[in-house]
XYZ file of N, CA and C in Angstrom:
477
model
N 2.693 -20.376 -10.080
C 2.330 -18.613 -8.941
C 3.821 -19.438 -8.214
N 4.472 -19.628 -7.672
C 5.718 -19.534 -6.547
C 5.110 -19.377 -5.214
N 5.160 -20.686 -5.365
C 5.223 -21.731 -3.547
C 6.476 -20.592 -2.409
N 5.849 -20.082 -1.149
C 6.767 -19.158 -0.934
C 7.573 -20.217 -0.627
N 8.836 -19.653 0.487
C 9.926 -20.978 0.907
C 10.355 -20.355 2.141
N 10.667 -19.120 2.756
C 10.529 -18.574 3.320
C 9.980 -18.160 4.652
N 7.982 -18.721 4.736
C 8.002 -18.668 4.967
C 8.298 -20.193 6.330
N 7.571 -20.426 7.372
C 7.383 -21.003 8.285
C 7.208 -22.629 8.030
N 6.537 -23.309 7.346
C 6.093 -23.802 6.192
C 6.984 -24.478 5.145
N 7.489 -25.661 5.283
C 9.014 -24.793 4.198
C 8.034 -26.123 3.537
N 8.081 -25.805 2.385
C 7.478 -26.773 1.413
C 8.965 -27.802 0.487
N 8.379 -28.440 0.339
C 8.923 -30.003 -0.114
C 8.750 -30.488 -1.582
N 8.075 -30.610 -1.871
C 6.789 -31.934 -2.578
C 5.819 -30.535 -3.877
N 5.974 -29.917 -4.426
C 4.490 -28.704 -4.594
C 3.992 -28.990 -5.746
N 2.762 -28.609 -6.024
C 1.976 -27.974 -6.933
C 1.766 -26.388 -7.199
N 2.688 -26.123 -8.082
C 1.989 -24.411 -8.084
C 1.813 -23.811 -9.018
N 0.687 -25.044 -9.844
C -0.195 -24.862 -10.481
C -1.458 -24.917 -11.206
N -2.003 -25.624 -8.874
C -3.394 -26.537 -9.015
C -4.639 -25.024 -8.702
N -4.199 -23.717 -8.978
C -5.761 -22.824 -9.332
C -6.105 -23.427 -10.791
N -5.592 -23.838 -11.754
C -5.391 -23.923 -12.739
C -6.802 -25.997 -13.213
N -6.591 -26.834 -11.800
C -7.180 -27.385 -11.653
C -7.932 -27.441 -10.821
N -8.572 -27.112 -9.964
C -8.511 -26.125 -8.690
C -10.712 -27.015 -8.943
N -11.400 -28.330 -9.338
C -12.452 -28.213 -10.082
C -13.008 -26.666 -10.045
N -14.248 -26.794 -9.499
C -14.949 -25.802 -10.424
C -14.239 -24.347 -10.694
N -13.376 -24.092 -9.727
C -12.804 -22.380 -9.333
C -11.717 -22.263 -9.724
N -11.542 -24.220 -10.833
C -10.730 -23.283 -11.941
C -11.363 -22.706 -13.408
N -10.496 -21.445 -13.730
C -8.447 -21.307 -13.190
C -8.787 -19.765 -12.950
N -10.544 -19.047 -11.956
C -9.980 -18.244 -11.283
C -10.044 -18.495 -10.468
N -8.879 -19.287 -9.102
C -9.213 -20.339 -7.420
C -8.259 -19.268 -6.907
N -8.247 -19.394 -5.791
C -7.695 -18.331 -5.309
C -6.811 -19.699 -4.605
N -7.405 -20.655 -4.779
C -6.309 -21.657 -4.265
C -4.818 -21.883 -5.568
N -4.267 -21.050 -5.421
C -2.750 -20.767 -6.240
C -1.531 -22.261 -5.837
N -1.312 -22.993 -4.950
C -0.639 -24.109 -5.286
C -0.997 -24.657 -3.435
N -0.650 -25.946 -3.971
C -0.776 -28.010 -2.802
C 1.280 -27.732 -2.272
N 0.947 -27.807 -1.464
C 3.013 -27.804 -1.190
C 2.684 -29.398 0.181
N 4.093 -30.427 0.125
C 4.472 -31.388 1.156
C 5.316 -30.669 1.874
N 5.128 -30.531 3.085
C 6.918 -29.901 3.826
C 7.026 -29.482 5.217
N 7.823 -29.179 5.576
C 8.528 -29.524 6.775
C 7.166 -28.816 7.376
N 6.097 -29.277 8.602
C 5.408 -28.508 9.469
C 6.018 -26.786 9.359
N 4.724 -25.995 10.366
C 5.215 -25.217 10.778
C 4.780 -25.212 12.076
N 4.352 -25.953 12.651
C 4.471 -26.002 14.460
C 6.046 -27.076 14.537
N 6.839 -27.397 13.745
C 7.679 -28.403 14.766
C 8.958 -27.929 15.854
N 8.608 -28.839 16.133
C 9.913 -28.303 17.455
C 10.914 -28.805 16.970
N 13.081 -28.276 17.918
C 14.314 -28.730 17.895
C 13.696 -30.252 17.721
N 13.991 -31.270 17.028
C 14.558 -32.669 16.769
C 13.014 -34.058 17.039
N 11.911 -32.204 16.773
C 10.760 -32.976 16.491
C 10.491 -32.870 14.958
N 10.184 -33.821 13.784
C 9.933 -33.084 12.176
C 8.960 -34.423 12.193
N 7.244 -33.472 11.377
C 5.852 -33.847 11.444
C 6.232 -32.691 9.520
N 4.828 -33.889 8.897
C 5.064 -33.304 7.555
C 4.375 -32.759 7.795
N 3.720 -31.652 6.561
C 1.982 -31.408 6.336
C 2.393 -30.696 4.910
N 1.077 -31.002 5.082
C -0.126 -30.207 2.984
C -0.313 -29.894 4.247
N -0.433 -28.112 2.738
C -1.574 -27.146 2.882
C -1.341 -26.703 1.915
N -2.708 -25.609 1.488
C -3.376 -25.479 0.474
C -3.101 -23.811 0.718
N -1.777 -23.488 -0.304
C -1.739 -21.926 -0.160
C -3.340 -21.149 -1.385
N -3.064 -20.006 -0.361
C -4.057 -19.002 -1.403
C -3.273 -18.245 -1.385
N -3.800 -16.972 -2.402
C -2.983 -15.758 -3.135
C -4.652 -14.681 -2.927
N -4.936 -13.669 -2.623
C -5.684 -12.868 -2.676
C -5.103 -11.888 -4.240
N -4.772 -12.091 -4.481
C -4.048 -11.553 -5.817
C -2.705 -10.200 -5.815
N -3.410 -9.794 -4.269
C -1.835 -8.932 -4.235
C -0.943 -9.382 -2.609
N -0.947 -11.325 -2.019
C -0.531 -11.456 -1.357
C -0.627 -13.147 -1.138
N 0.068 -13.028 0.102
C -0.782 -14.992 0.649
C -1.943 -14.576 1.342
N -2.324 -15.404 1.109
C -3.513 -15.142 2.258
C -3.615 -15.754 4.155
N -3.620 -15.135 4.689
C -3.832 -15.535 6.351
C -4.909 -17.082 5.816
N -5.515 -17.379 5.015
C -6.248 -18.118 4.578
C -5.722 -19.187 4.908
N -4.762 -19.405 4.493
C -3.479 -20.904 4.067
C -3.868 -21.673 5.140
N -4.507 -23.257 4.601
C -4.635 -24.102 4.977
C -3.480 -24.795 5.205
N -2.638 -26.016 6.735
C -2.129 -26.774 6.747
C -2.647 -27.663 7.408
N -2.316 -28.732 6.983
C -2.949 -30.096 7.954
C -2.196 -31.319 7.935
N -1.589 -31.868 9.373
C -0.926 -33.053 9.690
C -1.703 -33.565 8.155
N -0.698 -35.322 7.673
C -0.912 -35.887 6.026
C -2.313 -36.855 6.905
N -1.849 -36.913 8.218
C -3.160 -38.589 8.654
C -4.345 -37.516 8.423
N -4.692 -36.301 8.553
C -6.014 -36.016 8.851
C -5.828 -35.558 7.331
N -5.512 -35.067 6.117
C -5.633 -35.626 4.889
C -7.174 -36.575 3.750
N -5.772 -37.457 4.901
C -6.127 -38.777 4.855
C -7.231 -38.967 5.558
N -7.613 -38.715 6.494
C -9.004 -38.804 7.386
C -10.317 -37.803 6.414
N -10.007 -36.617 6.538
C -11.123 -35.996 5.338
C -11.171 -37.138 4.109
N -10.349 -37.751 3.212
C -10.337 -38.391 2.201
C -10.939 -39.733 2.724
N -11.104 -39.944 3.763
C -11.871 -41.373 3.956
C -13.536 -40.388 3.919
N -13.269 -39.338 5.038
C -14.818 -38.720 5.501
C -15.746 -39.295 4.170
N -14.786 -38.059 2.603
C -15.317 -38.033 2.442
C -16.403 -38.967 0.749
N -14.809 -40.073 1.788
C -15.752 -41.564 0.137
C -16.757 -42.348 1.121
N -16.829 -42.395 3.226
C -18.146 -42.833 3.094
C -19.141 -42.310 3.401
N -18.877 -40.767 3.250
C -20.161 -39.806 2.628
C -21.022 -40.694 1.781
N -19.203 -40.706 0.441
C -20.478 -40.551 -1.143
C -20.699 -42.382 -1.189
N -20.748 -43.358 -0.717
C -21.287 -44.400 -0.458
C -21.872 -44.206 0.423
N -22.379 -43.974 1.239
C -23.748 -43.701 1.918
C -25.084 -42.602 1.075
N -24.602 -41.756 0.047
C -25.388 -41.261 -0.601
C -25.813 -41.909 -2.298
N -24.989 -42.711 -2.077
C -25.972 -43.399 -2.783
C -26.602 -44.396 -3.129
N -26.864 -44.771 -1.402
C -27.994 -45.783 -1.665
C -29.465 -44.341 -0.298
N -28.829 -43.221 0.003
C -29.797 -42.559 0.107
C -31.360 -42.226 -0.152
N -31.785 -42.559 -1.244
C -32.661 -42.493 -1.838
C -34.201 -43.633 -1.185
N -33.438 -43.997 -0.384
C -34.694 -44.763 0.759
C -34.415 -44.694 1.473
N -34.235 -43.070 2.082
C -34.376 -43.041 3.723
C -35.282 -42.156 3.445
N -36.361 -41.401 2.911
C -37.622 -40.061 3.181
C -36.828 -39.124 3.515
N -35.449 -38.832 4.632
C -35.170 -37.794 5.151
C -33.274 -37.917 4.025
N -33.316 -38.569 3.670
C -32.022 -39.253 2.989
C -30.942 -39.540 3.988
N -31.231 -39.840 5.271
C -30.355 -41.002 6.026
C -32.191 -41.438 7.591
N -31.532 -41.950 7.985
C -32.679 -42.791 9.124
C -32.391 -42.083 10.384
N -33.145 -41.287 10.609
C -33.446 -40.491 12.002
C -32.948 -40.949 13.319
N -33.276 -42.262 12.976
C -33.729 -43.407 14.378
C -31.716 -43.672 13.990
N -30.935 -43.732 13.720
C -29.411 -44.359 13.578
C -29.267 -43.483 12.952
N -28.542 -42.242 13.350
C -27.455 -41.128 12.103
C -26.695 -41.772 11.656
N -26.044 -42.850 12.279
C -24.477 -42.741 12.582
C -24.240 -43.922 10.961
N -23.364 -42.815 9.950
C -23.058 -43.999 8.729
C -22.229 -45.074 8.795
N -21.024 -45.255 10.124
C -20.385 -46.183 9.822
C -19.540 -45.708 10.861
N -18.435 -46.508 10.937
C -17.395 -46.743 12.321
C -16.296 -47.490 11.377
N -14.943 -47.073 10.804
C -14.079 -47.129 11.086
C -13.106 -47.301 11.127
N -12.309 -48.444 11.517
C -11.287 -48.656 12.798
C -9.845 -47.824 11.965
N -9.618 -46.890 13.168
C -8.117 -46.563 12.773
C -7.603 -46.963 14.290
N -5.851 -46.610 14.298
C -5.087 -46.159 15.672
C -6.220 -46.975 16.817
N -6.689 -48.672 16.794
C -7.295 -49.246 17.851
C -8.584 -48.858 18.071
N -9.060 -47.612 18.006
C -10.737 -46.777 17.861
C -11.240 -47.052 16.708
N -11.928 -46.444 16.559
C -13.365 -46.380 14.740
C -13.834 -44.663 15.204
N -13.694 -43.767 13.819
C -14.010 -43.003 13.583
C -14.955 -43.126 12.808
N -15.645 -42.452 14.097
C -17.838 -42.372 13.692
C -17.990 -41.955 12.353
N -18.639 -41.794 11.629
C -19.278 -41.371 10.336
C -20.863 -40.959 11.048
N -21.272 -39.472 10.854
C -22.572 -39.673 11.263
C -23.179 -38.186 10.895
N -24.374 -38.949 10.450
C -25.556 -37.192 10.027
C -24.988 -36.178 11.402
N -24.980 -34.971 10.778
C -25.111 -33.801 11.955
C -26.766 -33.929 12.392
N -26.909 -34.293 13.043
C -28.380 -33.742 13.408
C -28.167 -33.228 14.771
N -27.586 -32.140 15.130
C -28.033 -31.494 15.853
C -27.495 -29.659 14.693
N -27.400 -30.060 13.561
C -28.100 -29.136 12.588
C -28.984 -29.074 12.550
N -30.027 -27.568 12.860
C -31.726 -27.608 12.969
C -31.865 -27.655 11.842
N -31.018 -27.434 10.618
C -31.913 -26.920 9.462
C -31.261 -28.690 9.125
N -31.633 -29.445 9.942
C -30.381 -30.476 8.388
C -31.254 -31.545 7.426
N -31.943 -30.739 7.681
C -32.567 -31.955 6.313
C -32.843 -30.842 5.060
N -33.293 -29.669 5.417
C -32.573 -28.891 4.219
C -31.132 -29.272 3.819
N -30.536 -28.604 5.254
C -28.776 -29.516 4.148
C -28.163 -29.916 3.533
N -29.084 -31.462 4.207
C -28.125 -32.905 3.420
C -29.296 -33.016 1.949
N -30.750 -32.628 2.121
C -30.629 -32.432 0.370
C -29.761 -31.790 -0.910
N -29.152 -30.568 -0.061
C -28.501 -29.184 -0.419
C -27.266 -30.266 -0.736
N -26.367 -30.731 0.162
C -25.666 -31.333 -0.205
C -25.308 -32.767 -0.807
N -25.737 -33.312 -0.457
C -26.103 -34.750 -1.608
C -26.589 -33.613 -3.510
N -27.431 -33.252 -3.731
C -27.405 -32.490 -4.631
C -25.329 -32.437 -5.236
N -25.112 -31.299 -3.969
C -23.945 -30.648 -5.085
C -23.251 -32.093 -4.693
N -23.396 -32.799 -3.838
C -22.417 -33.217 -4.717
C -23.130 -34.710 -5.648
N -24.300 -34.908 -5.791
C -24.023 -35.461 -7.338
C -23.082 -34.529 -8.361
N -23.343 -33.063 -7.993
C -23.492 -32.258 -9.725
C -22.299 -31.495 -9.476
N -21.014 -32.571 -8.221
C -19.253 -32.280 -8.353
C -18.881 -34.194 -9.167
N -20.607 -34.972 -9.217
C -19.823 -36.330 -9.080
C -18.656 -36.989 -10.675
N -18.548 -35.098 -11.095
C -17.043 -35.799 -11.970
C -16.349 -35.809 -11.325
N -16.105 -34.277 -11.305
C -14.893 -33.862 -10.821
C -14.476 -34.704 -9.213
N -15.383 -35.008 -8.753
C -14.900 -36.196 -7.592
C -14.577 -37.631 -8.028
N -15.402 -37.840 -9.179
C -14.870 -38.400 -9.454
C -13.435 -39.228 -10.239
N -13.392 -38.171 -11.342
C -12.484 -37.696 -12.038
C -11.105 -38.606 -10.446
N -10.949 -37.972 -9.214
C -9.615 -37.749 -8.328
C -9.657 -39.265 -8.273
N -10.856 -39.963 -7.629
C -11.163 -40.956 -7.075
C -10.589 -42.208 -7.447
N -10.672 -41.811 -9.529
C -9.811 -42.984 -9.887
C -8.941 -42.738 -10.083
N -7.848 -41.737 -10.125
C -6.752 -41.531 -9.544
C -6.229 -41.425 -8.721
N -6.714 -41.783 -7.722
C -6.470 -41.633 -6.072
C -6.393 -43.189 -5.937
N -6.836 -44.032 -6.842
C -7.610 -45.714 -6.728
C -7.042 -45.615 -7.717
N -6.213 -45.319 -9.132
C -4.718 -46.175 -9.548
C -3.991 -46.253 -9.070
N -3.410 -44.888 -8.263
C -1.897 -44.472 -7.704
C -1.627 -45.644 -6.474
N -2.991 -45.770 -5.400
C -3.037 -46.534 -4.697
C -3.245 -47.829 -4.749
N -3.138 -49.031 -6.017
C -3.133 -49.998 -6.966
C -1.723 -50.025 -7.310
N -1.357 -48.573 -7.365
C 0.224 -48.813 -8.320
C 0.972 -49.555 -6.779
N 0.666 -48.758 -5.555
C 1.219 -48.644 -4.486
C 1.118 -50.007 -3.663
N 0.382 -51.302 -4.086
C 0.399 -52.207 -3.742
C -1.091 -51.864 -2.864
N -2.057 -51.226 -2.419
C -3.038 -51.534 -1.523
C -3.978 -51.517 -2.248
């Protein structure tokens, strides 16, 4: 499906067949495309790049399409991988985490650190963390394929 170019986000690099590879939602995904382009919030003289997930209802482009600055896309990838590291060993804890120490990691970024922690404010955390862990396990093949691809590309770039 062709991504619109007349809206505020200006696509530069696109994947217009994303609905065919959108994990377990493929091929019936409402996420029809991904793009990297000029952000919709750009002001005159200031240019930011953003990533956008283009969602389509079947009749029109959805207001639920999401646009994120690139660093936030990468921060989400860091959050996912840090979580996966935790869940590899989480079976060691009765509640899949240590309630006395819910901080899983502190990842240095920009002179500070991004804290990765179990959300202990969630009143149903014991149930939800088990559901999360199971879903992460169930999607292991899908996520693993993407992580291997990302790893290969990062190595190709010298990282």
